[in-house]
Amino acid sequence: MLATLTIRLHLPACSSLKEKRGRIKPLISRLHREFNVSVAEMDLQDRWQETMIVCAMVNSDAVTLRQSLQSVAKWVEANWEDGQIIDEKIEII
């Protein structure tokens, strides 16, 4: 099974794409390192103050996937201070 966590983020202090990527890149690296998930910026690359990142995991158990991605979402809510979460969604395929 494949599961994805889509997180839409708002970065109110960013005034350029370079600054936005400077704030997003450490988040993506940390999520990959801490949770062993694949992570990428998937949408809104041309907007200064918004972005959408997607985390993906593969496992044979849907419950494990959902719990793992919920942990990722909770970690982002608690630890990422460069902006705020606008929306998040977990999908299991």
PDB file of C-alpha atoms in Angstrom:
ATOM      1  CA  MET A   1       0.000   0.000   0.000  1.00  0.00           C
ATOM      2  CA  LEU A   2       1.038   3.575  -0.654  1.00  0.00           C
ATOM      3  CA  ALA A   3       0.108   6.510   1.557  1.00  0.00           C
ATOM      4  CA  THR A   4       0.665  10.215   1.057  1.00  0.00           C
ATOM      5  CA  LEU A   5       0.454  13.155   3.421  1.00  0.00           C
ATOM      6  CA  THR A   6      -0.157  16.460   1.654  1.00  0.00           C
ATOM      7  CA  ILE A   7       0.575  19.564   3.716  1.00  0.00           C
ATOM      8  CA  ARG A   8      -0.186  23.073   2.486  1.00  0.00           C
ATOM      9  CA  LEU A   9       1.939  25.648   4.279  1.00  0.00           C
ATOM     10  CA  HIS A  10       1.757  29.431   4.583  1.00  0.00           C
ATOM     11  CA  LEU A  11       5.028  31.321   5.037  1.00  0.00           C
ATOM     12  CA  PRO A  12       4.007  34.922   5.817  1.00  0.00           C
ATOM     13  CA  ALA A  13       7.542  36.307   6.303  1.00  0.00           C
ATOM     14  CA  CYS A  14       8.899  35.230   2.902  1.00  0.00           C
ATOM     15  CA  SER A  15       9.535  37.969   0.365  1.00  0.00           C
ATOM     16  CA  SER A  16      11.181  35.919  -2.397  1.00  0.00           C
ATOM     17  CA  LEU A  17      11.272  32.423  -3.829  1.00  0.00           C
ATOM     18  CA  LYS A  18      14.878  32.062  -2.693  1.00  0.00           C
ATOM     19  CA  GLU A  19      13.897  32.857   0.899  1.00  0.00           C
ATOM     20  CA  LYS A  20      10.957  30.436   0.715  1.00  0.00           C
ATOM     21  CA  ARG A  21      13.157  27.590  -0.501  1.00  0.00           C
ATOM     22  CA  GLY A  22      15.657  28.394   2.231  1.00  0.00           C
ATOM     23  CA  ARG A  23      12.930  27.760   4.803  1.00  0.00           C
ATOM     24  CA  ILE A  24      11.371  24.712   3.109  1.00  0.00           C
ATOM     25  CA  LYS A  25      14.569  22.794   2.326  1.00  0.00           C
ATOM     26  CA  PRO A  26      15.543  22.226   6.003  1.00  0.00           C
ATOM     27  CA  LEU A  27      11.987  21.039   6.770  1.00  0.00           C
ATOM     28  CA  ILE A  28      12.058  18.550   3.901  1.00  0.00           C
ATOM     29  CA  SER A  29      15.494  17.247   4.950  1.00  0.00           C
ATOM     30  CA  ARG A  30      14.464  16.897   8.579  1.00  0.00           C
ATOM     31  CA  LEU A  31      11.258  15.002   7.759  1.00  0.00           C
ATOM     32  CA  HIS A  32      13.188  12.614   5.545  1.00  0.00           C
ATOM     33  CA  ARG A  33      15.832  12.053   8.221  1.00  0.00           C
ATOM     34  CA  GLU A  34      13.492  11.811  11.254  1.00  0.00           C
ATOM     35  CA  PHE A  35      10.672   9.741   9.747  1.00  0.00           C
ATOM     36  CA  ASN A  36      12.290   7.965   6.792  1.00  0.00           C
ATOM     37  CA  VAL A  37       9.646   9.251   4.366  1.00  0.00           C
ATOM     38  CA  SER A  38      10.029  10.506   0.827  1.00  0.00           C
ATOM     39  CA  VAL A  39       9.327  14.248   0.792  1.00  0.00           C
ATOM     40  CA  ALA A  40       9.092  16.821  -1.998  1.00  0.00           C
ATOM     41  CA  GLU A  41       7.664  20.242  -2.712  1.00  0.00           C
ATOM     42  CA  MET A  42       4.911  19.368  -5.176  1.00  0.00           C
ATOM     43  CA  ASP A  43       2.933  22.513  -5.922  1.00  0.00           C
ATOM     44  CA  LEU A  44       2.847  26.290  -5.584  1.00  0.00           C
ATOM     45  CA  GLN A  45       6.554  26.574  -6.430  1.00  0.00           C
ATOM     46  CA  ASP A  46       6.023  30.019  -7.972  1.00  0.00           C
ATOM     47  CA  ARG A  47       4.343  31.576  -4.901  1.00  0.00           C
ATOM     48  CA  TRP A  48       6.456  33.334  -2.296  1.00  0.00           C
ATOM     49  CA  GLN A  49       4.305  32.689   0.751  1.00  0.00           C
ATOM     50  CA  GLU A  50       2.698  29.310   0.084  1.00  0.00           C
ATOM     51  CA  THR A  51       3.880  25.821  -0.679  1.00  0.00           C
ATOM     52  CA  MET A  52       2.627  22.273  -0.766  1.00  0.00           C
ATOM     53  CA  ILE A  53       4.818  19.405   0.370  1.00  0.00           C
ATOM     54  CA  VAL A  54       3.973  15.745   0.041  1.00  0.00           C
ATOM     55  CA  CYS A  55       5.330  12.885   2.158  1.00  0.00           C
ATOM     56  CA  ALA A  56       5.002   9.322   0.856  1.00  0.00           C
ATOM     57  CA  MET A  57       5.383   5.925   2.528  1.00  0.00           C
ATOM     58  CA  VAL A  58       4.963   2.311   1.432  1.00  0.00           C
ATOM     59  CA  ASN A  59       3.904  -0.509   3.753  1.00  0.00           C
ATOM     60  CA  SER A  60       1.654  -3.562   3.696  1.00  0.00           C
ATOM     61  CA  ASP A  61      -0.480  -2.271   6.599  1.00  0.00           C
ATOM     62  CA  ALA A  62      -2.814   0.707   6.141  1.00  0.00           C
ATOM     63  CA  VAL A  63      -3.103   1.331   9.895  1.00  0.00           C
ATOM     64  CA  THR A  64       0.661   1.639  10.257  1.00  0.00           C
ATOM     65  CA  LEU A  65       0.808   4.023   7.308  1.00  0.00           C
ATOM     66  CA  ARG A  66      -1.924   6.255   8.706  1.00  0.00           C
ATOM     67  CA  GLN A  67      -0.374   6.342  12.186  1.00  0.00           C
ATOM     68  CA  SER A  68       3.081   7.108  10.795  1.00  0.00           C
ATOM     69  CA  LEU A  69       1.847   9.963   8.620  1.00  0.00           C
ATOM     70  CA  GLN A  70      -0.251  11.347  11.475  1.00  0.00           C
ATOM     71  CA  SER A  71       2.970  11.434  13.513  1.00  0.00           C
ATOM     72  CA  VAL A  72       4.668  13.384  10.732  1.00  0.00           C
ATOM     73  CA  ALA A  73       1.795  15.892  10.615  1.00  0.00           C
ATOM     74  CA  LYS A  74       1.839  16.337  14.399  1.00  0.00           C
ATOM     75  CA  TRP A  75       5.590  16.880  14.339  1.00  0.00           C
ATOM     76  CA  VAL A  76       5.271  19.592  11.683  1.00  0.00           C
ATOM     77  CA  GLU A  77       2.524  21.323  13.706  1.00  0.00           C
ATOM     78  CA  ALA A  78       4.594  21.232  16.888  1.00  0.00           C
ATOM     79  CA  ASN A  79       8.087  21.953  15.578  1.00  0.00           C
ATOM     80  CA  TRP A  80       7.995  24.008  12.400  1.00  0.00           C
ATOM     81  CA  GLU A  81       8.035  27.691  13.309  1.00  0.00           C
ATOM     82  CA  ASP A  82       8.595  29.368   9.914  1.00  0.00           C
ATOM     83  CA  GLY A  83       4.900  29.435   9.076  1.00  0.00           C
ATOM     84  CA  GLN A  84       1.588  27.749   9.617  1.00  0.00           C
ATOM     85  CA  ILE A  85      -0.275  24.764   8.252  1.00  0.00           C
ATOM     86  CA  ILE A  86      -3.229  25.714   6.088  1.00  0.00           C
ATOM     87  CA  ASP A  87      -4.392  22.192   5.297  1.00  0.00           C
ATOM     88  CA  GLU A  88      -3.273  18.586   5.549  1.00  0.00           C
ATOM     89  CA  LYS A  89      -4.646  15.386   4.047  1.00  0.00           C
ATOM     90  CA  ILE A  90      -3.699  11.709   4.266  1.00  0.00           C
ATOM     91  CA  GLU A  91      -4.560   9.410   1.362  1.00  0.00           C
ATOM     92  CA  ILE A  92      -4.021   5.649   1.239  1.00  0.00           C
ATOM     93  CA  ILE A  93      -3.974   3.853  -2.087  1.00  0.00           C
TER      94      ILE A  93
END
